[in-house]
Amino acid sequence: MEQTLTGWLTRTYPQYQIALDVDSDRVARLSGQVDSWDDVVDIGLKVGADPQIHSVVNDITVRGLTIPRKDYAGWSAEGRQKGRLDTADVVIIGAGICGCSIARQLSHLDLNIVVVESGDDVAVGATRANNGDIHPRNKYSLGAKKFEYCLRGNALYTKWGEELGFTVKREGYLYLACSQKHLDDLTAISRQPWFSRVPGAKLLTAEELADMEPLLREPGEPRIKGEEEFHPVLGGISYPTGGSVDPYLAAIAMAENALHNGVRFYFDAPVCAFEKEDGRIRAVVTRKGVIPCRFVINCAGVYADDMAELAGDRYFTIHGRKGTLAVFDTACPPRFNAITTILTDRTAAMKNTKKMANSKGGGMDRTVENNVLIGSSAKEVWDKDDTASDQSEIDYVMGLCDHPDLGPANVIRYFTGVRAATYKEEFLIEPSLHQPDLIHVAGIQSPGLTSAPAIAEDVEQILLEQMNLLERSRPGENPDYDPIRRRPVEFRRLSQKEKAALIARDPAYGHIVCRCEQVTEGEIRDAINSPLHPRSVDAVKRRTRAGMGRCQGGFCGVIAAKMLAEAHGEPLSQVTKFGGESRLLTGETKQAAHGGGPIG
């Protein structure tokens, strides 16, 4: 295996001297120097594609490129100086959708659980920038972790949504073939062995599709942006279990239920070291302090490989894959009832470009609130914190738009996240190879959101197995466990009668703060006072939608900031947009530059 891969590297990249070593754990370790980041990624992916390779550590560098590293040593000294922060049986690193789902799942056990997050809130990494798809399936074949987790996670979302009070929509997915070639492709898909395992999946005739989507009976439909000729639908595939959630609301709901069941959360607390004794992890060191513990679950997203390295068992590398999405005004709603992809040669060509090779390709989508959503793109980036929306990525995303009436003028927001991909392009969910009290939940990209509840169930089983292996112990049940989280008030969803009754009880619900999304002062107050209380304007926005409409917080943002400042007893100038140093204000207006006193 090693000789075969080395030979391939020599033939394919004769201009470079790339060293490859494969150890007894089937971990491939790459080193050398190349001319571009794309070459680093291409080499890693080709080696990782070998089915005999367990994982890839890619230490290939790029001439002239210095990749910044986190100051773990400095943070560690700072955290140790602050002393003990808490004590736990289990520390979960990361409060994205996987960290929050695992915290909620484990909270039924009689364990002392702590979640540490480097950001100021839950869901501030890839989860924040997720398109919210609950995929009915994944492109990977039977037996692949992504496929199996996707099926199980999809099914679990109905129960989790009901118990935790967040919306799960089952619009279903439709793929429409407008040419014989695409119909043949869909027919071939329907004959794949995995197809029968996707609940309700079915190959449909044009007439059956028109029964589901009455628009298809209209003359000249479907109209396709960028297509001059009319292409009638010949047939298609339906996946009725496909749907959508608000990813951040799902994560918040999971976290609040975990908190209700005894899990503790620490924010602005990046992990920077592990303290070990006799081969076991005895404490996690964060920038806020030290947490003695027995087990650690690594859900650190794009920095999961750094966590493995800090623990002394680095055997995989995460490479960041940036994706940009465009959100449209709700004044331009989706044209179809289902989440629909119209297969055309134009979009197929775009999705088959090199930069989309390891992505599901993106396309027309929608949010739970019925905003049309397009994307995402897929661009390999060396900076894992690069969430800038580049013009080239925006152009690519807009090129995927099949809606005939949508254009850039209808876009209210572009946003970008970074996926955490391994070079195996698979989830890595397992005990660390040489640190068995450390469990990795790494490489979680699409369909990670869909898979999260199923991943949480499996991580619980892995944790119990490792506890039994290392300590001959098994925790009992949490006697106070409650799986139910009450749904917050969503004023815009209430009937007129319900709104009137609510306002009569509490006039704050009669004061609209966010006109675009019809969010009230009462809802913002409730969010600020919620158990997992937000401390930034964006954190309020994720909980209430205040600022997610057409004006993007132009009117309501300052009111939300003022309410935060009053609730926390701090000056308005200290309120941030998204934590850290992202302060919204620098000082009061209308002050004289020469004396600092009021003008006029």
Coordinates of C-alpha atoms in Angstrom, one line a residue:
M1 CA 0.0 0.0 0.0
E2 CA 2.7 2.5 1.0
Q3 CA 4.8 1.7 -2.1
T4 CA 1.8 2.0 -4.4
L5 CA 0.9 5.4 -3.0
T6 CA 4.5 6.6 -3.1
G7 CA 4.8 5.5 -6.7
W8 CA 1.6 7.4 -7.5
L9 CA 3.0 10.5 -5.8
T10 CA 6.2 10.3 -7.8
R11 CA 4.5 9.9 -11.1
T12 CA 1.8 12.5 -10.5
Y13 CA 3.9 15.2 -8.8
P14 CA 7.5 14.7 -10.2
Q15 CA 8.3 18.4 -9.5
Y16 CA 7.9 17.8 -5.7
Q17 CA 9.7 15.6 -3.1
I18 CA 6.8 14.3 -1.1
A19 CA 7.5 11.9 1.8
L20 CA 4.8 9.3 2.7
D21 CA 4.9 7.0 5.8
V22 CA 2.1 4.7 6.7
D23 CA 2.2 3.3 10.3
S24 CA 0.8 0.2 11.8
D25 CA -2.5 2.0 12.5
R26 CA -2.8 2.7 8.8
V27 CA -2.3 6.4 9.4
A28 CA -0.7 8.0 6.4
R29 CA 1.7 10.9 7.2
L30 CA 2.7 13.3 4.4
S31 CA 5.5 15.9 4.4
G32 CA 7.3 18.0 1.8
Q33 CA 6.8 21.3 0.1
V34 CA 4.6 22.3 -2.9
D35 CA 3.7 25.5 -4.7
S36 CA 0.0 25.9 -3.9
W37 CA -2.6 25.0 -1.3
D38 CA -4.6 23.2 -3.9
D39 CA -1.8 20.8 -4.3
V40 CA -1.6 20.2 -0.6
V41 CA -5.3 19.3 -0.5
D42 CA -5.3 17.3 -3.8
I43 CA -2.4 15.1 -2.5
G44 CA -4.1 14.6 0.8
L45 CA -7.4 13.6 -0.7
K46 CA -5.8 11.2 -3.2
V47 CA -4.0 9.4 -0.4
G48 CA -7.1 9.4 1.8
A49 CA -9.2 7.9 -1.0
D50 CA -7.3 4.6 -0.6
P51 CA -9.7 2.4 1.3
Q52 CA -6.9 0.8 3.3
I53 CA -5.9 4.2 4.8
H54 CA -7.5 4.9 8.2
S55 CA -6.7 8.6 8.3
V56 CA -4.2 11.2 6.9
V57 CA -1.9 13.6 8.7
N58 CA -0.9 16.2 6.1
D59 CA 2.2 18.2 7.0
I60 CA 2.9 19.4 3.5
T61 CA 3.8 23.1 3.4
V62 CA 3.5 25.7 0.7
R63 CA 6.4 27.9 -0.4
G64 CA 6.0 31.4 0.8
L65 CA 2.8 30.7 2.9
T66 CA 2.8 30.9 6.7
I67 CA -0.3 29.5 8.3
P68 CA -1.0 31.2 11.7
R69 CA -1.2 29.0 14.7
K70 CA -3.3 29.5 17.8
D71 CA -1.4 30.7 20.9
Y72 CA -2.1 27.6 22.9
A73 CA 1.0 27.9 25.1
G74 CA 0.1 31.5 26.0
W75 CA -3.5 30.7 26.7
S76 CA -2.5 27.7 28.7
A77 CA -0.3 29.8 31.0
E78 CA -3.2 32.2 31.4
G79 CA -5.7 29.5 32.2
R80 CA -3.5 27.7 34.7
Q81 CA -2.9 31.0 36.5
K82 CA -6.6 31.4 36.9
G83 CA -6.9 28.1 38.6
R84 CA -9.7 25.6 38.8
L85 CA -12.8 26.6 36.8
D86 CA -14.9 23.5 37.5
T87 CA -14.8 19.7 37.9
A88 CA -16.4 17.2 35.6
D89 CA -16.7 13.6 34.7
V90 CA -16.9 14.5 31.0
V91 CA -15.8 17.6 29.2
I92 CA -17.3 18.3 25.7
I93 CA -15.1 20.6 23.6
G94 CA -17.3 22.7 21.2
A95 CA -20.9 23.8 21.3
G96 CA -21.9 23.4 17.7
I97 CA -24.7 21.1 16.6
C98 CA -22.8 18.0 17.5
G99 CA -21.5 19.2 20.9
C100 CA -25.0 20.4 21.9
S101 CA -26.7 17.2 20.7
I102 CA -24.2 15.0 22.6
A103 CA -24.6 17.2 25.7
R104 CA -28.3 16.7 25.5
Q105 CA -28.0 13.0 24.9
L106 CA -25.6 12.4 27.8
S107 CA -27.7 14.5 30.2
H108 CA -30.0 11.6 30.9
L109 CA -27.0 9.9 32.6
D110 CA -25.9 10.6 36.2
L111 CA -22.7 12.3 35.0
N112 CA -21.1 15.6 35.8
I113 CA -20.9 17.2 32.3
V114 CA -19.2 20.5 31.2
V115 CA -19.3 22.0 27.7
V116 CA -16.5 24.5 26.8
E117 CA -16.7 26.7 23.7
S118 CA -14.2 29.1 22.3
G119 CA -16.9 31.5 21.0
D120 CA -19.4 33.6 22.9
D121 CA -22.4 31.4 22.3
V122 CA -23.5 28.0 21.0
A123 CA -23.6 27.5 17.2
V124 CA -21.1 30.2 16.3
G125 CA -19.0 28.1 13.9
A126 CA -20.1 25.9 11.0
T127 CA -23.5 25.4 12.6
R128 CA -24.3 29.1 12.3
A129 CA -23.5 29.1 8.6
N130 CA -25.3 25.9 7.8
N131 CA -28.1 25.9 5.2
G132 CA -30.4 23.9 7.6
D133 CA -31.1 21.0 5.3
I134 CA -32.3 17.7 6.9
H135 CA -31.1 15.5 4.1
P136 CA -33.1 12.4 3.2
R137 CA -29.9 10.7 2.2
N138 CA -26.3 11.3 1.4
K139 CA -24.4 10.8 -1.8
Y140 CA -22.2 8.1 -0.2
S141 CA -23.0 4.5 -0.7
L142 CA -24.3 1.8 1.6
G143 CA -22.0 1.2 4.5
A144 CA -20.5 4.6 4.6
K145 CA -20.8 6.4 7.9
K146 CA -22.3 9.4 6.4
F147 CA -25.0 7.4 4.7
E148 CA -26.0 5.5 7.8
Y149 CA -25.8 8.5 10.2
C150 CA -27.9 10.6 7.7
L151 CA -30.7 8.0 7.6
R152 CA -30.9 7.6 11.4
G153 CA -30.4 11.3 12.2
N154 CA -33.1 12.3 9.7
A155 CA -35.6 10.0 11.4
L156 CA -34.7 11.2 14.9
Y157 CA -35.3 14.9 14.1
T158 CA -39.1 14.6 14.3
K159 CA -38.9 13.4 17.9
W160 CA -36.2 15.8 18.9
G161 CA -38.1 18.7 17.4
E162 CA -41.2 17.8 19.3
E163 CA -39.4 17.3 22.6
L164 CA -37.2 20.4 22.4
G165 CA -39.7 22.8 20.8
F166 CA -38.0 23.7 17.5
T167 CA -39.5 23.6 14.1
V168 CA -38.8 20.7 11.7
K169 CA -40.3 21.1 8.3
R170 CA -40.7 18.1 6.0
E171 CA -41.2 19.8 2.6
G172 CA -39.6 16.8 0.9
Y173 CA -37.1 16.9 -1.9
L174 CA -37.9 16.7 -5.6
Y175 CA -35.4 16.3 -8.4
L176 CA -36.9 17.2 -11.8
A177 CA -35.5 15.8 -15.1
C178 CA -36.1 18.1 -18.1
S179 CA -34.1 16.0 -20.6
Q180 CA -34.0 12.3 -21.4
K181 CA -30.4 12.2 -20.2
H182 CA -31.3 13.4 -16.8
L183 CA -34.3 11.1 -16.6
D184 CA -32.0 8.2 -17.5
D185 CA -29.7 9.3 -14.7
L186 CA -32.5 9.5 -12.1
T187 CA -33.8 6.1 -13.3
A188 CA -30.4 4.6 -12.7
I189 CA -30.3 6.2 -9.2
S190 CA -33.7 4.6 -8.4
R191 CA -32.2 1.2 -9.1
Q192 CA -29.2 1.6 -6.7
P193 CA -29.2 -0.8 -3.7
W194 CA -29.4 2.1 -1.2
F195 CA -32.5 3.7 -2.8
S196 CA -35.0 1.3 -1.2
R197 CA -33.6 2.2 2.3
V198 CA -34.5 5.9 2.0
P199 CA -38.1 6.1 3.4
G200 CA -40.6 6.9 0.7
A201 CA -38.1 7.5 -2.1
K202 CA -39.8 7.0 -5.4
L203 CA -39.2 7.6 -9.1
L204 CA -42.2 9.6 -10.4
T205 CA -43.8 10.3 -13.8
A206 CA -44.4 13.8 -15.1
E207 CA -48.1 13.4 -14.3
E208 CA -47.4 12.3 -10.7
L209 CA -45.1 15.3 -10.2
A210 CA -47.7 17.7 -11.5
D211 CA -50.1 16.3 -8.9
M212 CA -47.6 17.2 -6.2
E213 CA -46.6 20.5 -7.8
P214 CA -49.6 22.2 -9.5
L215 CA -47.2 24.9 -11.0
L216 CA -46.0 22.3 -13.4
R217 CA -49.4 22.3 -15.1
E218 CA -49.0 25.9 -16.0
P219 CA -48.0 26.7 -19.6
G220 CA -44.3 27.1 -20.0
E221 CA -43.4 25.7 -16.6
P222 CA -40.9 25.1 -15.2
R223 CA -39.3 28.4 -16.2
I224 CA -35.6 28.1 -15.6
K225 CA -33.3 31.1 -15.1
G226 CA -30.7 31.3 -17.8
E227 CA -32.4 28.8 -20.1
E228 CA -33.9 30.3 -23.3
E229 CA -35.8 27.2 -24.4
F230 CA -38.7 25.6 -22.6
H231 CA -37.8 22.1 -21.2
P232 CA -40.9 20.2 -19.9
V233 CA -40.5 17.9 -17.0
L234 CA -40.2 14.3 -18.1
G235 CA -40.0 12.7 -14.6
G236 CA -38.3 12.9 -11.3
I237 CA -37.4 11.5 -7.9
S238 CA -39.2 12.3 -4.6
Y239 CA -37.6 12.0 -1.2
P240 CA -40.5 12.9 1.2
T241 CA -38.4 12.8 4.4
G242 CA -36.2 15.7 3.2
G243 CA -36.7 18.9 5.1
S244 CA -35.2 21.8 7.0
V245 CA -34.6 23.3 10.5
D246 CA -33.0 26.5 11.8
P247 CA -29.6 25.0 12.7
Y248 CA -28.8 27.5 15.4
L249 CA -32.3 27.2 17.0
A250 CA -31.9 23.4 17.0
A251 CA -28.5 23.8 18.7
I252 CA -29.8 26.3 21.2
A253 CA -32.8 24.1 22.1
M254 CA -30.5 21.1 22.6
A255 CA -28.1 23.2 24.8
E256 CA -30.9 24.6 26.9
N257 CA -32.4 21.2 27.6
A258 CA -28.9 19.9 28.5
L259 CA -28.5 22.9 30.8
H260 CA -31.9 22.2 32.4
N261 CA -30.7 18.6 33.0
G262 CA -27.5 19.7 34.8
V263 CA -24.9 20.3 32.0
R264 CA -22.8 23.4 32.5
F265 CA -21.6 25.7 29.7
Y266 CA -18.5 27.9 29.6
F267 CA -18.1 30.4 26.7
D268 CA -15.0 32.3 25.6
A269 CA -13.1 29.3 26.9
P270 CA -10.9 27.8 24.2
V271 CA -9.1 24.6 25.2
C272 CA -5.4 25.1 25.1
A273 CA -3.9 22.0 26.9
F274 CA -4.5 18.7 28.6
E275 CA -3.0 17.6 31.9
K276 CA -2.2 13.9 32.0
E277 CA -1.1 11.4 34.6
D278 CA -0.2 7.7 34.1
G279 CA -1.4 8.0 30.5
R280 CA -4.9 9.3 31.4
I281 CA -6.3 12.8 30.9
R282 CA -6.8 14.3 34.3
A283 CA -7.8 17.9 33.4
V284 CA -8.7 20.1 30.5
V285 CA -7.0 23.5 30.5
T286 CA -9.0 26.4 29.0
R287 CA -8.2 30.0 28.8
K288 CA -10.7 30.6 31.6
G289 CA -9.2 28.0 34.0
V290 CA -8.6 24.3 34.6
I291 CA -11.3 21.6 34.6
P292 CA -10.3 18.3 36.2
C293 CA -12.1 15.5 34.4
R294 CA -12.1 11.8 33.5
F295 CA -13.2 11.8 29.8
V296 CA -13.1 14.3 27.0
I297 CA -15.3 14.4 23.8
N298 CA -13.7 16.4 21.0
C299 CA -16.3 18.3 18.9
A300 CA -14.0 21.2 18.1
G301 CA -14.9 21.5 14.4
V302 CA -12.1 22.8 12.2
Y303 CA -9.7 22.7 15.2
A304 CA -10.5 19.1 16.2
D305 CA -7.0 18.0 14.9
D306 CA -5.4 20.6 17.1
M307 CA -7.2 19.0 20.1
A308 CA -5.8 15.6 19.1
E309 CA -2.3 17.1 18.9
L310 CA -2.6 18.8 22.3
A311 CA -3.6 15.4 23.7
G312 CA -0.5 13.8 22.2
D313 CA -2.4 11.6 19.6
R314 CA -2.4 13.5 16.4
Y315 CA -3.5 11.1 13.7
F316 CA -5.8 13.1 11.4
T317 CA -5.7 16.5 9.8
I318 CA -8.7 18.9 9.2
H319 CA -8.6 21.1 6.1
G320 CA -11.1 23.9 5.9
R321 CA -13.5 24.0 3.0
K322 CA -15.3 27.4 2.8
G323 CA -18.9 27.6 1.6
T324 CA -20.9 30.7 0.8
L325 CA -24.7 31.0 0.8
A326 CA -27.1 33.7 -0.4
V327 CA -30.4 34.4 1.5
F328 CA -33.3 36.1 -0.4
D329 CA -36.1 38.3 0.9
T330 CA -39.3 36.5 1.9
A331 CA -41.1 38.8 -0.5
C332 CA -39.7 36.4 -3.2
P333 CA -40.9 33.0 -1.9
P334 CA -40.0 29.6 -3.3
R335 CA -42.0 28.6 -6.4
F336 CA -42.6 24.9 -5.4
N337 CA -44.0 23.2 -2.3
A338 CA -41.1 20.9 -2.0
I339 CA -37.4 21.7 -2.0
T340 CA -36.9 21.3 -5.7
T341 CA -33.8 20.9 -7.9
I342 CA -34.4 21.3 -11.7
L343 CA -31.7 19.3 -13.4
T344 CA -30.2 21.2 -16.3
D345 CA -26.9 20.9 -18.2
R346 CA -25.9 24.4 -17.0
T347 CA -26.1 23.7 -13.3
A348 CA -24.7 20.2 -13.8
A349 CA -21.6 21.7 -15.4
M350 CA -21.2 24.1 -12.6
K351 CA -21.5 21.5 -9.9
N352 CA -19.0 19.3 -11.6
T353 CA -16.2 21.9 -11.5
K354 CA -13.1 21.0 -9.6
K355 CA -14.0 23.1 -6.6
M356 CA -17.3 21.3 -6.1
A357 CA -15.8 17.8 -6.4
N358 CA -16.1 17.1 -2.7
S359 CA -19.3 18.9 -2.0
K360 CA -22.9 17.9 -2.6
G361 CA -22.9 20.8 -5.1
G362 CA -25.3 23.3 -3.7
G363 CA -28.5 24.6 -5.3
M364 CA -31.9 26.2 -4.6
D365 CA -33.0 25.7 -1.1
R366 CA -35.1 27.4 1.6
T367 CA -35.1 28.3 5.3
V368 CA -37.7 27.3 7.8
E369 CA -39.1 30.9 7.5
N370 CA -39.5 30.3 3.7
N371 CA -36.6 32.5 2.5
V372 CA -35.1 31.2 -0.7
L373 CA -31.5 30.1 0.0
I374 CA -28.9 29.3 -2.7
G375 CA -25.6 27.5 -2.2
S376 CA -23.3 26.6 -1.0
S377 CA -20.0 26.8 -2.8
A378 CA -16.9 24.8 -1.8
K379 CA -13.5 26.4 -1.8
E380 CA -10.4 24.9 0.0
V381 CA -8.9 27.5 2.3
W382 CA -5.7 27.3 4.3
D383 CA -7.0 29.7 7.0
K384 CA -9.7 27.9 9.0
D385 CA -11.1 31.2 10.3
D386 CA -11.6 32.6 6.7
T387 CA -15.3 33.3 6.7
A388 CA -15.1 36.2 4.2
S389 CA -17.7 36.1 1.3
D390 CA -15.4 36.3 -1.8
Q391 CA -16.9 37.7 -5.0
S392 CA -15.9 34.6 -6.9
E393 CA -17.9 32.4 -4.5
I394 CA -20.8 34.8 -4.6
D395 CA -20.8 34.7 -8.4
Y396 CA -20.7 30.9 -8.3
V397 CA -23.6 30.7 -5.9
M398 CA -25.8 33.1 -7.9
G399 CA -25.1 31.0 -10.9
L400 CA -26.9 28.1 -9.3
C401 CA -30.1 30.1 -9.1
D402 CA -32.9 28.5 -11.2
H403 CA -35.6 30.8 -9.9
P404 CA -36.6 32.9 -13.0
D405 CA -37.5 36.0 -10.9
L406 CA -34.6 36.2 -8.5
G407 CA -31.5 38.3 -8.8
P408 CA -28.9 40.1 -6.7
A409 CA -31.4 42.9 -5.8
N410 CA -33.4 40.3 -3.9
V411 CA -30.5 39.1 -1.7
I412 CA -30.6 40.3 1.9
R413 CA -27.5 38.6 3.1
Y414 CA -24.5 36.6 1.9
F415 CA -22.8 34.5 4.6
T416 CA -20.0 32.0 4.7
G417 CA -18.8 29.2 6.9
V418 CA -15.9 26.7 6.9
R419 CA -16.5 23.0 6.8
A420 CA -14.3 20.7 8.9
A421 CA -13.2 18.0 6.4
T422 CA -10.8 15.2 6.9
Y423 CA -8.8 13.8 4.0
K424 CA -10.9 10.7 4.1
E425 CA -14.0 12.8 3.4
E426 CA -15.8 10.8 6.2
F427 CA -16.9 11.3 9.7
L428 CA -14.3 10.3 12.3
I429 CA -16.3 9.2 15.4
E430 CA -14.2 7.0 17.6
P431 CA -11.9 6.8 20.7
S432 CA -8.6 8.3 20.0
L433 CA -6.1 5.7 18.8
H434 CA -3.7 6.0 21.7
Q435 CA -5.7 8.1 24.2
P436 CA -8.8 6.0 25.0
D437 CA -10.3 8.5 27.4
L438 CA -10.5 11.0 24.5
I439 CA -13.4 10.5 22.0
H440 CA -13.2 12.3 18.6
V441 CA -16.2 13.6 16.8
A442 CA -14.3 15.1 13.8
G443 CA -14.7 15.7 10.1
I444 CA -18.3 16.6 10.6
Q445 CA -19.4 18.3 7.4
S446 CA -22.5 17.6 5.3
P447 CA -24.7 15.8 6.3
G448 CA -23.5 16.6 9.9
L449 CA -26.5 18.6 10.9
T450 CA -28.8 15.8 9.8
S451 CA -26.7 13.2 11.5
A452 CA -26.2 15.0 14.8
P453 CA -28.9 13.2 16.9
A454 CA -27.6 9.8 15.6
I455 CA -24.0 10.8 16.2
A456 CA -25.0 11.7 19.8
E457 CA -26.5 8.2 20.4
D458 CA -23.4 6.5 19.1
V459 CA -21.1 8.7 21.2
E460 CA -23.0 7.8 24.3
Q461 CA -22.4 4.1 23.5
I462 CA -18.7 4.8 22.9
L463 CA -18.4 6.7 26.1
L464 CA -20.1 3.9 28.1
E465 CA -17.8 1.3 26.5
Q466 CA -14.7 3.3 27.3
M467 CA -15.8 3.8 30.9
N468 CA -16.3 0.1 31.2
L469 CA -12.9 -0.6 29.6
L470 CA -10.9 1.9 31.6
E471 CA -12.7 2.0 34.9
R472 CA -15.1 -1.0 35.0
S473 CA -17.9 1.5 35.7
R474 CA -21.2 2.6 34.2
P475 CA -23.2 5.6 35.3
G476 CA -26.8 5.3 36.3
E477 CA -29.7 7.5 35.1
N478 CA -30.1 11.1 36.0
P479 CA -33.0 11.0 38.4
D480 CA -34.1 14.5 37.4
Y481 CA -33.8 14.1 33.7
D482 CA -36.5 15.9 31.7
P483 CA -36.4 15.5 27.9
I484 CA -38.9 18.4 27.3
R485 CA -37.9 22.0 26.6
R486 CA -40.8 24.5 26.4
R487 CA -41.0 26.3 23.1
P488 CA -40.4 30.1 23.3
V489 CA -43.1 32.5 22.3
E490 CA -43.0 33.2 18.5
F491 CA -45.4 36.1 18.2
R492 CA -45.4 36.0 14.4
R493 CA -46.8 32.5 14.4
L494 CA -49.8 33.2 16.7
S495 CA -53.4 33.8 15.6
Q496 CA -54.9 37.3 16.1
K497 CA -56.8 36.0 19.1
E498 CA -53.7 34.5 20.7
K499 CA -51.7 37.7 20.1
A500 CA -54.4 39.8 21.7
A501 CA -54.5 37.5 24.8
L502 CA -50.8 37.6 25.1
I503 CA -50.6 41.4 24.9
A504 CA -53.3 41.7 27.5
R505 CA -51.2 39.6 29.9
D506 CA -47.9 41.4 29.0
P507 CA -47.9 44.6 27.0
A508 CA -44.3 44.1 26.0
Y509 CA -45.5 41.6 23.4
G510 CA -47.5 44.4 21.8
H511 CA -44.3 46.4 21.0
I512 CA -42.8 45.4 17.7
V513 CA -39.1 45.9 17.7
C514 CA -38.1 44.1 14.5
R515 CA -40.6 45.2 11.9
C516 CA -39.2 42.9 9.1
E517 CA -39.7 39.7 11.2
Q518 CA -42.4 40.9 13.5
V519 CA -40.3 40.3 16.7
T520 CA -41.6 41.9 19.9
E521 CA -39.9 43.4 22.9
G522 CA -41.3 40.6 25.0
E523 CA -39.5 38.0 22.8
I524 CA -36.2 39.8 23.0
R525 CA -36.6 40.2 26.8
D526 CA -37.4 36.5 27.1
A527 CA -34.3 35.5 25.0
I528 CA -32.0 37.8 27.1
N529 CA -33.4 36.2 30.3
S530 CA -33.4 32.6 28.9
P531 CA -31.3 30.0 30.8
L532 CA -28.5 30.1 28.2
H533 CA -28.7 33.9 28.1
P534 CA -27.1 35.7 25.1
R535 CA -24.5 38.4 25.5
S536 CA -24.2 39.7 22.0
V537 CA -26.6 41.2 19.4
D538 CA -26.0 38.3 17.0
A539 CA -26.8 35.8 19.9
V540 CA -30.2 37.6 20.4
K541 CA -30.7 37.5 16.6
R542 CA -30.2 33.7 16.5
R543 CA -32.8 33.2 19.2
T544 CA -35.5 35.7 18.0
R545 CA -34.8 36.5 14.3
A546 CA -34.6 40.2 15.2
G547 CA -32.2 41.5 12.6
M548 CA -32.7 38.7 10.0
G549 CA -35.1 40.6 7.8
R550 CA -34.7 42.9 4.9
C551 CA -33.0 45.7 6.8
Q552 CA -30.6 43.3 8.6
G553 CA -31.0 45.0 12.0
G554 CA -30.9 48.6 10.7
F555 CA -33.8 49.5 13.0
C556 CA -34.0 46.8 15.7
G557 CA -30.3 46.3 16.2
V558 CA -29.8 49.3 18.5
I559 CA -32.9 48.4 20.5
A560 CA -31.6 44.9 21.1
A561 CA -28.2 46.3 22.1
K562 CA -29.8 48.7 24.5
M563 CA -31.9 45.9 26.1
L564 CA -28.7 43.8 26.4
A565 CA -26.8 46.6 28.1
E566 CA -29.7 47.2 30.6
A567 CA -30.1 43.5 31.4
H568 CA -26.4 43.1 32.1
G569 CA -25.9 46.4 33.8
E570 CA -23.2 47.6 31.4
P571 CA -22.6 50.6 29.2
L572 CA -24.1 50.4 25.7
S573 CA -20.6 50.9 24.3
Q574 CA -19.6 47.5 25.8
V575 CA -22.2 45.5 23.8
T576 CA -20.8 43.5 21.0
K577 CA -22.1 42.2 17.7
F578 CA -20.7 38.7 18.1
G579 CA -18.4 38.7 21.2
G580 CA -14.8 39.4 21.6
E581 CA -13.8 42.9 20.5
S582 CA -16.7 43.4 18.0
R583 CA -18.2 46.4 19.9
L584 CA -21.0 48.1 18.0
L585 CA -20.3 51.6 19.4
T586 CA -17.1 53.7 20.1
G587 CA -18.8 56.5 22.0
E588 CA -21.7 58.9 22.1
T589 CA -22.6 61.0 19.1
K590 CA -22.8 64.8 19.0
Q591 CA -19.8 65.4 21.2
A592 CA -17.3 68.2 20.5
A593 CA -14.0 67.0 19.3
H594 CA -12.1 69.8 21.1
G595 CA -13.7 69.5 24.5
G596 CA -15.7 66.3 24.8
G597 CA -18.8 68.2 26.0
P598 CA -22.2 68.1 24.4
I599 CA -22.8 70.1 21.2
G600 CA -25.4 72.9 21.2

